[in-house]
Coordinates of C-alpha atoms and ligand atoms in Angstrom, one line a residue:
X1 CA -0.1 0.0 0.0
X2 CA 1.5 3.4 -0.9
X3 CA 1.2 5.9 1.9
X4 CA -0.9 9.0 1.5
X5 CA 0.9 12.2 2.3
X6 CA -0.3 14.8 4.6
X7 CA 1.0 18.2 6.0
X8 CA 1.0 18.7 9.7
X9 CA 1.8 21.7 11.8
X10 CA 4.6 21.8 14.5
X11 CA 2.1 21.2 17.2
X12 CA -1.4 19.6 16.8
X13 CA -4.1 18.4 19.2
X14 CA -5.1 14.8 19.2
X15 CA -8.6 15.9 18.0
X16 CA -7.3 17.8 15.0
X17 CA -4.9 15.0 14.1
X18 CA -7.7 12.5 14.1
X19 CA -9.7 14.8 11.8
X20 CA -6.7 15.3 9.4
X21 CA -6.1 11.6 9.0
X22 CA -9.7 10.5 8.9
X23 CA -9.6 8.3 11.9
X24 CA -11.2 8.3 15.3
X25 CA -9.5 10.1 18.3
X26 CA -9.6 6.8 20.1
X27 CA -7.4 5.2 17.5
X28 CA -5.0 8.1 17.8
X29 CA -4.9 7.8 21.6
X30 CA -4.2 4.0 21.3
X31 CA -1.4 4.6 18.8
X32 CA 0.0 7.2 21.1
X33 CA -0.2 4.9 24.2
X34 CA 1.6 2.1 22.2
X35 CA 4.4 4.7 21.7
X36 CA 4.5 5.5 25.4
X37 CA 2.6 8.7 25.2
X38 CA -0.6 9.1 27.4
X39 CA -2.7 11.7 25.9
X40 CA -6.3 12.9 26.1
X41 CA -8.3 14.2 23.1
X42 CA -7.4 17.9 23.7
X43 CA -3.8 17.4 24.2
X44 CA -1.2 18.9 22.0
X45 CA 1.5 16.6 20.4
X46 CA 4.6 17.7 18.6
X47 CA 5.2 17.0 14.9
X48 CA 7.5 14.1 15.4
X49 CA 5.0 12.3 17.6
X50 CA 2.2 13.0 15.3
X51 CA 4.1 11.8 12.4
X52 CA 4.9 8.5 14.0
X53 CA 1.2 8.0 14.8
X54 CA 0.2 9.1 11.3
X55 CA 2.6 6.7 9.6
X56 CA 1.1 3.8 11.7
X57 CA -2.2 4.8 10.3
X58 CA -1.0 4.9 6.7
X59 CA 0.0 8.5 6.2
X60 CA 3.3 10.0 5.5
X61 CA 3.6 13.4 7.3
X62 CA 5.5 16.4 6.2
X63 CA 6.0 19.5 8.3
X64 CA 3.7 22.2 7.2
X65 CA 5.7 25.4 6.3
X66 CA 4.0 28.2 7.7
X67 CA 5.5 31.8 7.6
X68 CA 8.6 30.9 5.9
X69 CA 9.1 34.6 5.2
X70 CA 9.4 35.2 9.0
X71 CA 12.3 32.7 9.6
X72 CA 15.1 35.3 9.4
X73 CA 16.5 36.6 12.7
X74 CA 15.5 40.1 12.0
X75 CA 11.8 39.0 12.2
X76 CA 9.3 41.6 11.3
X77 CA 11.5 44.0 9.5
X78 CA 12.7 41.2 7.3
X79 CA 9.1 40.3 6.7
X80 CA 8.2 43.8 5.8
X81 CA 11.0 44.1 3.3
X82 CA 10.3 40.8 1.8
X83 CA 6.6 41.6 1.5
X84 CA 7.5 44.7 -0.5
X85 CA 10.2 43.0 -2.5
X86 CA 7.7 40.2 -3.4
X87 CA 5.5 42.7 -5.3
X88 CA 6.0 42.7 -9.0
X89 CA 7.4 46.0 -10.0
X90 CA 5.0 46.4 -12.8
X91 CA 1.9 46.1 -10.6
X92 CA 3.2 48.9 -8.3
X93 CA 1.1 52.1 -8.5
X94 CA 1.6 55.6 -6.8
X95 CA -0.3 55.8 -3.6
X96 CA -1.0 58.9 -1.4
X97 CA 1.9 60.0 0.8
X98 CA 1.6 59.3 4.5
X99 CA 2.7 62.3 6.6
X100 CA 3.8 62.5 10.2
X101 CA 4.2 65.7 12.1
X102 CA 7.1 66.1 14.6
X103 CA 8.6 69.0 16.5
X104 CA 9.2 70.6 19.8
X105 CA 6.4 70.8 22.4
X106 CA 4.1 73.8 22.0
X107 CA 5.4 74.6 18.5
X108 CA 2.1 73.9 17.1
X109 CA 1.9 70.2 15.8
X110 CA -1.7 69.7 17.0
X111 CA -2.9 73.1 15.8
X112 CA -1.4 72.5 12.4
X113 CA -3.0 69.0 12.1
X114 CA -6.3 70.6 13.1
X115 CA -6.0 73.4 10.8
X116 CA -5.2 71.1 7.8
X117 CA -8.0 68.9 8.7
X118 CA -10.5 71.7 8.9
X119 CA -9.5 73.1 5.4
X120 CA -10.4 69.7 4.0
X121 CA -13.8 69.9 5.7
X122 CA -14.3 73.4 4.4
X123 CA -13.5 72.2 0.9
X124 CA -16.8 70.5 0.9
X125 CA -16.6 67.2 2.7
X126 CA -20.0 66.5 4.1
X127 CA -20.6 65.8 7.7
X128 CA -17.2 66.8 8.8
X129 CA -15.1 64.5 10.8
X130 CA -17.2 62.9 13.5
X131 CA -14.9 60.3 14.7
X132 CA -11.3 60.8 15.8
X133 CA -9.4 57.9 14.4
X134 CA -5.9 59.3 14.8
X135 CA -5.3 59.6 11.0
X136 CA -7.1 61.4 8.2
X137 CA -6.9 62.2 4.5
X138 CA -7.2 65.5 2.7
X139 CA -7.4 66.2 -1.0
X140 CA -5.3 68.8 -2.6
X141 CA -5.1 69.3 -6.4
X142 CA -7.2 66.2 -6.6
X143 CA -4.7 64.2 -5.0
X144 CA -5.0 62.5 -1.5
X145 CA -2.6 63.1 1.3
X146 CA -2.7 61.0 4.5
X147 CA -1.9 62.5 7.9
X148 CA -1.1 60.6 10.9
X149 CA -2.9 62.4 13.8
X150 CA -0.6 61.2 16.5
X151 CA 2.1 64.0 16.7
X152 CA 5.3 63.5 18.4
X153 CA 8.1 61.1 17.9
X154 CA 7.0 58.7 20.5
X155 CA 4.4 57.2 18.1
X156 CA 6.9 57.5 15.3
X157 CA 9.6 55.6 17.0
X158 CA 7.2 53.1 18.5
X159 CA 6.4 52.3 14.9
X160 CA 9.9 52.1 13.7
X161 CA 11.1 50.1 16.6
X162 CA 8.6 47.4 15.4
X163 CA 10.1 47.6 11.8
X164 CA 7.3 49.7 10.2
X165 CA 8.1 52.5 8.1
X166 CA 5.2 54.6 9.4
X167 CA 5.5 57.7 7.3
X168 CA 6.7 58.7 3.9
X169 CA 7.4 62.3 4.8
X170 CA 8.1 64.1 8.1
X171 CA 6.7 67.7 8.6
X172 CA 9.0 69.3 11.3
X173 CA 7.2 72.0 13.0
X174 CA 9.4 74.8 14.2
X175 CA 7.9 77.9 15.9
X176 CA 9.2 81.0 14.1
X177 CA 9.2 82.8 17.5
X178 CA 11.0 80.1 19.4
X179 CA 13.4 78.5 16.9
X180 CA 15.3 75.2 17.0
X181 CA 14.8 73.7 20.4
X182 CA 16.0 70.3 21.9
X183 CA 13.1 68.3 20.6
X184 CA 13.3 69.9 17.3
X185 CA 16.9 68.3 17.0
X186 CA 15.7 65.0 18.4
X187 CA 12.8 64.8 15.9
X188 CA 15.4 65.7 13.1
X189 CA 17.7 62.8 14.4
X190 CA 14.7 60.4 14.3
X191 CA 13.7 61.4 10.8
X192 CA 17.2 61.2 9.5
X193 CA 17.7 57.8 11.1
X194 CA 14.5 56.6 9.4
X195 CA 15.8 58.1 6.2
X196 CA 12.4 59.9 5.7
X197 CA 12.5 63.2 3.7
X198 CA 11.7 66.3 5.9
X199 CA 9.8 69.4 5.2
X200 CA 10.0 72.2 7.7
X201 CA 6.8 74.1 8.6
X202 CA 7.9 77.3 10.0
X203 CA 4.8 78.0 12.3
X204 CA 3.4 81.0 14.2
X205 CA 4.3 83.4 11.5
X206 CA 1.5 85.5 12.5
X207 CA 3.3 86.5 15.7
X208 CA 5.0 89.8 16.0
X209 CA 8.2 88.4 17.3
X210 CA 8.4 85.7 14.6
X211 CA 12.0 85.8 13.3
X212 CA 12.1 83.4 10.3
X213 CA 15.7 84.5 9.2
X214 CA 17.2 83.5 12.5
X215 CA 15.3 80.3 12.6
X216 CA 16.5 79.4 9.1
X217 CA 20.1 80.0 10.3
X218 CA 19.6 77.7 13.3
X219 CA 18.1 75.1 10.9
X220 CA 21.1 75.4 8.7
X221 CA 23.4 75.0 11.6
X222 CA 21.8 71.5 12.4
X223 CA 22.0 70.4 8.8
X224 CA 18.6 71.5 7.4
X225 CA 19.7 74.1 4.9
X226 CA 16.9 76.0 3.4
X227 CA 16.4 75.6 -0.4
X228 CA 16.5 79.3 -0.9
X229 CA 19.9 79.2 0.6
X230 CA 20.9 76.5 -2.0
X231 CA 20.2 73.8 0.4
X232 CA 17.7 70.9 -0.1
X233 CA 15.3 71.5 2.7
X234 CA 11.9 73.0 1.8
X235 CA 10.8 75.4 4.5
X236 CA 7.3 76.6 4.4
X237 CA 6.2 79.6 6.6
X238 CA 2.7 78.9 8.0
X239 CA 0.4 79.9 10.8
X240 CA -1.9 77.3 12.1
X241 CA -3.8 80.0 13.9
X242 CA -4.3 82.4 11.0
X243 CA -4.6 79.5 8.5
X244 CA -2.0 80.8 6.2
X245 CA 0.6 78.9 4.2
X246 CA -1.4 75.7 4.5
X247 CA -1.9 75.4 0.8
X248 CA 1.9 75.9 0.2
X249 CA 2.6 73.2 2.7
X250 CA 0.3 70.7 1.0
X251 CA 1.9 71.7 -2.3
X252 CA 5.4 71.1 -0.9
X253 CA 4.2 67.7 0.4
X254 CA 3.1 66.7 -3.2
X255 CA 6.4 68.0 -4.5
X256 CA 8.4 65.9 -2.3
X257 CA 6.1 63.0 -2.8
X258 CA 6.8 63.2 -6.5
X259 CA 10.4 62.9 -5.9
X260 CA 10.1 59.9 -3.7
X261 CA 8.9 56.6 -4.8
X262 CA 5.7 56.1 -2.8
X263 CA 4.3 53.0 -4.3
X264 CA 2.0 50.1 -3.5
X265 CA 0.3 47.3 -5.3
X266 CA -3.4 47.6 -4.6
X267 CA -4.0 44.0 -5.9
X268 CA -1.2 42.6 -3.8
X269 CA -0.8 41.1 -0.4
X270 CA -2.6 43.2 2.3
X271 CA -0.2 44.7 4.8
X272 CA 0.2 47.9 6.8
X273 CA 0.6 49.3 10.2
X274 CA -1.5 49.4 13.3
X275 CA -1.9 53.2 14.2
X276 CA -4.0 52.8 17.4
X277 CA -6.1 50.2 19.1
X278 CA -8.5 50.1 22.0
X279 CA -11.2 48.0 23.5
X280 CA -14.6 49.6 23.1
X281 CA -17.2 48.3 25.6
X282 CA -20.0 48.2 23.2
X283 CA -18.2 47.4 20.0
X284 CA -15.3 45.2 20.9
X285 CA -11.7 45.8 19.8
X286 CA -11.4 49.0 17.6
X287 CA -8.3 49.1 15.6
X288 CA -7.1 52.0 13.5
X289 CA -4.9 50.7 10.7
X290 CA -3.0 52.3 7.8
X291 CA -3.2 50.1 4.7
X292 CA 0.1 50.2 3.0
X293 CA -0.3 47.5 0.4
X294 CA -3.2 45.6 -1.1
X295 CA -6.9 46.3 -0.5
X296 CA -8.5 45.3 2.6
X297 CA -12.1 44.0 2.4
X298 CA -14.8 43.1 4.8
X299 CA -14.4 39.5 5.8
X300 CA -10.6 39.3 5.4
X301 CA -8.6 37.7 8.1
X302 CA -5.9 40.0 9.5
X303 CA -3.1 39.3 11.9
X304 CA -1.1 41.9 13.8
X305 CA 1.6 40.8 16.3
X306 CA 0.0 38.2 18.4
X307 CA -3.6 39.2 17.6
X308 CA -5.9 38.3 14.8
X309 CA -9.4 38.6 13.5
X310 CA -11.9 38.7 10.7
X311 CA -12.8 42.2 9.6
X312 CA -16.4 42.6 10.5
X313 CA -16.8 46.3 9.8
X314 CA -14.7 49.2 8.7
X315 CA -15.2 52.9 9.1
X316 CA -13.2 55.8 7.5
X317 CA -12.2 59.0 9.3
X318 CA -15.6 60.5 8.8
X319 CA -17.1 57.6 10.7
X320 CA -18.7 56.4 7.4
X321 CA -18.9 52.6 6.9
X322 CA -16.7 51.4 4.0
X323 CA -16.3 48.0 2.4
X324 CA -12.8 48.4 0.9
X325 CA -9.7 50.2 2.0
X326 CA -6.9 51.1 -0.4
X327 CA -3.2 51.8 0.1
X328 CA -2.5 54.7 2.3
X329 CA -6.0 54.7 3.6
X330 CA -6.5 54.9 7.3
X331 CA -9.5 53.0 8.6
X332 CA -11.0 51.8 11.9
X333 CA -11.5 48.0 11.8
X334 CA -13.7 45.8 14.1
X335 CA -13.1 42.2 14.6
X336 CA -9.5 41.7 16.2
X337 CA -9.8 39.2 19.1
X338 CA -7.5 41.2 21.2
X339 CA -5.9 44.8 21.3
X340 CA -2.9 44.8 18.9
X341 CA 0.0 47.1 19.8
X342 CA 0.3 50.5 18.0
X343 CA 3.2 50.3 15.5
X344 CA 2.6 46.5 14.9
X345 CA 2.5 45.4 11.3
X346 CA -0.7 43.8 10.1
X347 CA -1.2 41.5 7.2
X348 CA -3.9 39.3 5.7
X349 CA -3.8 35.6 5.9
X350 CA -6.0 32.8 4.3
X351 CA -8.2 32.0 7.2
X352 CA -8.7 31.8 10.9
X353 CA -6.8 28.6 11.2
X354 CA -3.7 30.0 9.6
X355 CA -4.0 33.1 11.7
X356 CA -4.1 30.9 14.9
X357 CA -1.1 28.9 13.9
X358 CA 1.1 32.0 12.9
X359 CA 0.1 33.6 16.3
X360 CA 1.0 30.5 18.2
X361 CA 4.4 30.4 16.4
X362 CA 4.9 34.2 17.1
X363 CA 4.3 33.8 20.8
X364 CA 6.9 31.1 20.8
X365 CA 9.4 33.3 18.8
X366 CA 8.7 36.3 21.1
X367 CA 10.0 34.3 24.0
X368 CA 13.1 33.4 22.0
X369 CA 13.6 37.0 20.9
X370 CA 13.4 38.2 24.5
X371 CA 16.4 36.1 25.2
X372 CA 18.2 37.2 22.1
X373 CA 17.7 40.8 22.9
X374 CA 20.2 40.5 25.7
X375 CA 22.8 40.1 23.0
X376 CA 22.4 43.6 21.8
X377 CA 25.4 45.7 21.1
X378 CA 27.5 47.0 24.0
X379 CA 30.9 48.7 24.0
X380 CA 32.4 45.5 25.4
X381 CA 30.8 43.2 22.8
X382 CA 31.1 45.5 19.9
X383 CA 34.3 43.8 18.5
X384 CA 32.7 40.4 18.7
X385 CA 29.8 41.7 16.4
X386 CA 32.4 43.3 14.2
X387 CA 34.2 40.0 13.9
X388 CA 31.0 38.1 13.3
X389 CA 30.4 40.5 10.4
X390 CA 27.3 41.9 12.0
X391 CA 28.4 45.6 12.2
X392 CA 30.9 48.0 10.7
X393 CA 29.8 51.0 12.6
X394 CA 29.7 52.1 16.2
X395 CA 26.5 54.2 16.7
X396 CA 26.4 56.4 19.6
X397 CA 24.0 58.8 21.3
X398 CA 25.7 61.3 23.5
X399 CA 24.0 63.3 26.3
X400 CA 26.0 65.8 28.4
X401 CA 25.1 68.1 31.1
X402 CA 26.4 71.2 29.3
X403 CA 27.1 72.3 25.8
X404 CA 30.7 73.1 26.7
X405 CA 31.4 69.3 27.4
X406 CA 29.2 68.1 24.6
X407 CA 31.1 69.7 21.7
X408 CA 34.6 68.4 22.5
X409 CA 33.2 64.8 23.1
X410 CA 31.2 64.8 19.9
X411 CA 34.0 66.2 17.7
X412 CA 36.6 63.8 19.2
X413 CA 34.3 60.9 18.6
X414 CA 33.4 61.8 15.1
X415 CA 37.0 61.8 14.1
X416 CA 37.5 58.3 15.4
X417 CA 37.6 55.1 13.4
X418 CA 39.5 51.9 13.5
X419 CA 40.7 49.6 10.7
X420 CA 40.6 45.9 10.6
X421 CA 41.0 43.3 7.8
X422 CA 37.7 44.2 6.4
X423 CA 38.3 47.9 6.3
X424 CA 37.0 50.8 8.5
X425 CA 34.9 50.5 11.5
X426 CA 33.4 54.0 11.9
X427 CA 31.9 55.9 14.8
X428 CA 28.5 57.6 14.0
X429 CA 26.9 60.0 16.5
X430 CA 23.3 59.4 15.7
X431 CA 22.2 62.2 18.1
X432 CA 23.6 64.4 20.8
X433 CA 22.2 66.9 23.2
X434 CA 22.3 68.4 26.6
X435 CA 20.3 67.2 29.6
X436 CA 19.3 64.0 31.0
X437 CA 19.0 60.8 29.1
X438 CA 15.3 60.8 28.1
X439 CA 13.1 57.8 27.2
X440 CA 13.1 59.2 23.6
X441 CA 17.0 58.9 23.6
X442 CA 16.7 55.3 24.7
X443 CA 14.0 54.5 22.0
X444 CA 16.2 56.1 19.5
X445 CA 19.2 53.9 20.6
X446 CA 16.9 50.9 20.5
X447 CA 15.8 51.5 17.0
X448 CA 19.0 52.5 15.5
X449 CA 21.2 50.0 17.4
X450 CA 23.1 52.6 19.3
X451 CA 24.7 52.9 22.7
X452 CA 23.9 55.8 24.9
X453 CA 26.9 57.5 26.5
X454 CA 26.0 60.0 29.3
X455 CA 28.5 62.6 30.5
X456 CA 27.3 63.9 33.8
X457 CA 23.9 62.9 32.6
X458 CA 21.7 60.2 34.0
X459 CA 18.5 58.7 32.7
X460 CA 15.1 59.5 34.2
X461 CA 13.0 56.6 35.5
X462 CA 11.1 56.1 32.3
X463 CA 14.4 56.0 30.3
X464 CA 15.9 53.6 32.9
X465 CA 12.9 51.2 32.5
X466 CA 12.9 51.4 28.8
X467 CA 16.5 50.8 28.6
X468 CA 16.1 47.6 30.8
X469 CA 13.2 46.4 28.7
X470 CA 14.8 47.1 25.3
X471 CA 18.2 46.0 26.5
X472 CA 19.8 49.4 25.5
X473 CA 23.3 49.9 26.9
X474 CA 23.9 53.1 28.7
X475 CA 27.2 54.0 30.1
X476 CA 28.1 57.0 32.4
X477 CA 31.2 59.1 32.5
X478 CA 32.4 62.1 34.4
X479 CA 35.9 62.4 32.8
X480 CA 36.0 63.2 29.2
X481 CA 39.2 61.2 28.4
X482 CA 37.8 58.1 30.0
X483 CA 34.8 58.2 27.7
X484 CA 37.0 58.7 24.6
X485 CA 39.4 56.1 25.9
X486 CA 36.6 53.5 26.3
X487 CA 35.3 54.1 22.7
X488 CA 38.8 53.8 21.4
X489 CA 39.3 50.5 23.2
X490 CA 36.0 49.2 22.1
X491 CA 36.8 49.9 18.5
X492 CA 39.9 47.7 18.9
X493 CA 38.1 45.0 20.9
X494 CA 40.2 45.8 23.9
X495 CA 37.5 46.8 26.4
X496 CA 37.1 44.0 28.7
X497 CA 34.2 43.5 31.0
X498 CA 34.9 43.3 34.7
X499 CA 34.4 40.1 36.5
X500 CA 32.0 40.1 39.4
X501 CA 31.3 37.4 42.0
X502 CA 27.7 36.5 42.5
X503 CA 27.0 34.5 45.7
X504 CA 24.3 31.9 44.9
X505 CA 23.9 30.4 48.4
X506 CA 25.4 28.8 51.5
X507 CA 25.4 25.3 53.0
X508 CA 26.5 24.4 56.5
X509 CA 28.5 21.2 57.1
X510 CA 26.6 18.9 59.6
X511 CA 28.6 15.6 59.1
X512 CA 31.4 14.2 57.2
X513 CA 31.5 10.9 55.3
X514 CA 34.5 9.2 53.8
X515 CA 33.8 7.7 50.4
X516 CA 36.5 5.5 49.1
X517 CA 36.8 6.8 45.6
X518 CA 35.6 10.3 46.2
X519 CA 37.4 11.3 49.4
X520 CA 35.3 13.3 51.9
X521 CA 31.7 14.2 51.3
X522 CA 30.2 17.0 53.5
X523 CA 26.8 16.2 54.6
X524 CA 25.1 19.6 54.5
X525 CA 22.0 21.6 54.9
X526 CA 21.5 24.6 52.5
X527 CA 21.0 27.6 54.7
X528 CA 20.6 30.2 52.1
X529 CA 19.9 30.5 48.4
X530 CA 21.0 27.4 46.5
X531 CA 24.0 25.2 45.9
X532 CA 24.6 24.5 42.1
X533 CA 26.6 21.5 40.7
X534 CA 28.5 23.6 38.2
X535 CA 29.3 26.6 40.3
X536 CA 32.4 27.5 42.2
X537 CA 32.7 27.1 45.9
X538 CA 34.8 28.3 48.9
X539 CA 35.0 26.6 52.3
X540 CA 34.8 28.9 55.1
X541 CA 35.7 28.1 58.7
X542 CA 34.5 31.0 60.8
X543 CA 35.8 34.1 58.9
X544 CA 38.7 32.3 57.3
X545 CA 38.6 30.8 53.8
X546 CA 40.1 27.3 54.0
X547 CA 39.8 26.4 50.3
X548 CA 38.4 27.7 47.1
X549 CA 37.7 25.5 44.1
X550 CA 34.9 23.6 42.4
X551 CA 32.1 21.2 43.3
X552 CA 33.0 17.7 42.4
X553 CA 29.7 16.1 43.3
X554 CA 26.2 17.1 44.5
X555 CA 23.8 14.6 45.7
X556 CA 20.3 15.0 47.3
X557 CA 19.6 11.7 49.2
X558 CA 21.1 9.2 46.7
X559 CA 20.6 11.1 43.5
X560 CA 23.0 13.3 41.7
X561 CA 21.3 16.6 41.3
X562 CA 22.1 19.9 39.6
X563 CA 20.9 22.1 42.4
X564 CA 19.7 22.1 46.0
X565 CA 17.7 24.8 47.5
X566 CA 17.5 26.4 50.9
X567 CA 16.1 24.1 53.6
X568 CA 17.2 20.9 51.9
X569 CA 19.9 18.5 52.9
X570 CA 22.7 17.5 50.5
X571 CA 26.0 15.8 50.1
X572 CA 28.7 18.0 48.6
X573 CA 32.1 16.8 47.3
X574 CA 34.7 19.5 46.6
X575 CA 37.4 18.8 44.0
X576 CA 40.8 18.3 45.5
X577 CA 39.6 18.9 49.1
X578 CA 38.7 16.6 51.9
X579 CA 39.3 18.3 55.2
X580 CA 35.9 19.3 56.0
X581 CA 34.9 20.0 59.6
X582 CA 31.5 20.3 61.2
X583 CA 30.1 23.8 61.0
X584 CA 32.2 24.8 58.1
X585 CA 30.2 27.0 55.6
X586 CA 30.4 26.1 51.9
X587 CA 29.7 29.1 50.0
X588 CA 28.6 28.6 46.3
X589 CA 29.2 31.4 43.8
X590 CA 29.6 32.1 40.1
X591 CA 31.7 34.7 38.2
X592 CA 29.7 37.0 36.0
X593 CA 31.1 39.4 33.4
X594 CA 29.6 42.9 33.9
X595 CA 30.3 45.9 31.9
X596 CA 30.8 49.3 33.4
X597 CA 27.0 50.1 33.1
X598 CA 24.7 50.7 36.0
Ligands
GDP1 P1 2.1 71.1 20.1 O1 2.5 70.9 21.5 O2 3.2 71.1 19.2 O3 1.1 70.1 19.6 O4 1.5 72.6 20.0 P2 -0.1 73.1 20.0 O5 -0.8 72.8 18.7 O6 -0.7 72.5 21.2 O7 0.2 74.6 20.1 C1 0.8 75.2 21.3 C2 0.2 76.6 21.5 O8 0.7 77.4 20.4 C3 -1.3 76.7 21.6 O9 -1.6 77.7 22.5 C4 -1.7 77.1 20.3 O10 -2.8 78.0 20.3 C5 -0.5 78.0 19.8 N1 -0.3 78.1 18.3 C6 -0.2 77.1 17.5 N2 0.0 77.4 16.3 C7 0.0 78.7 16.3 C8 0.2 79.8 15.2 O11 0.4 79.6 14.1 N3 0.2 81.2 15.8 C9 0.0 81.4 17.1 N4 0.0 82.6 17.4 N5 -0.2 80.5 18.0 C10 -0.1 79.1 17.6

């Protein structure tokens, strides 16, 4: 009899397996029992086990290949790139540009977004915008422009940190009466790191003390040279209050859009970005998404991060029901099973079942990724990453208490580089500024793979928490040459982490047993922490260290064990040591490598 072939997922329940191979769950359970596996009908078995059972029932099983596109180590970003790369060039069409508004607090981001939104309404859109869905579209010269209505770079970096290219163009709002401020520079660094074109909206031009020429000079100083000064930054004077210059701004957006390839395939694979999501008591999960490729229809099954759902209803930014959503269109979607994270990518899948499998797989991968994150770049491991061919650049974010320290630090760092067999390893200062290390600095470091160096600058609580979560390395200095020296050493792979002893636990010797082959074994009780088989130990008598070495054997009752916790008895043999006495304390510790971070 030739075997029938069947595709099985990595994990399957007994019930589903029975269904797949057309037999009763009882038969499956029996077959499992014969192979030493006790399972009930709802139990999950792995592919190997399922394959054995399937083969006994006449099926040859192969592993179902789900999400092959997601197997790279860079996860979502790789997926994103490949989704776009998969599109046939000929099917790509121009889509409306997606704009995000960044800038210093109080420079008028919200006012500008409101002003642009209301011009669109005045242009004859009926009903006005009744629903605030954190993104809207306006028409200018019969062309659509999409605005993300979540000003500020927190939302922007949140998107980038998940691999999504949220916006095609950044509007950097600078108040003409206040000029370039710290967050202006920060926003600029973010946009530059994302390689997104920037248009400057010089706002508050209605004010008496507006000084556009001075602000232009400040902009030129940070690298945004106005086009009327032979630079390539378009600067549009506007007033969100007096509603002036808005047409020019929209014009400038279309001009920049025409010089940038902003494309999508409306017929292709549906994907895009989650802009915002919340649970609505009456309606369930309400998710605002920005479609970036394909066309979303009612009934499609979407997945975003570890959530999924069938699209039950869609509304546009006017609160009007729609049945399709095209590239660059922001819509509110009902039907996700849980609240997706803003900034997550979404895409369509075949059906609920595929969605469930992918989500299960992603949850598993998330766990692995959490572990992998701890391998992010630090000054100490930079050279290992260089050797492994992962990086050719040391990216830094520098914060200092005063401008006077910042300048010499940044200029010496920018001149620095090292050379190895592969060529140059260069230093790039992604962002620098004065003041404490903010959450935004840490986010930027996380998304751009940079290390944060603080000179007399410390992180605030939020920044510290984010750094821990994202495993961003922050180092502190109070002497300039130490900072420079550490970076120099890191480039040459000469910065060694310090060794630190971490005490795991203590055991008290209660009795001594002579064992012929092993020498003396100390019968102990663990009085603190735990004793680990593969750790180092020292034997203490009173305050004196009698011996330091390694554990030779560790037994609990008659069994060899890997660890024994506080409150339990154990037998400890120490390599090359036999002279235990009652009441000796055996201290168990490991050596950890720590870098000079806090
Ligand atoms: P955001 O923090 O950047 O979102 O700034 P807002 O939009 O909240 O504006 C901050 C303040 O500046 C508010 O009091 C606005 O009324 C005011 N403002 C915004 N745009 C203009 C403008 O063009 N002219 C003047 N005179 N005031 C403005």
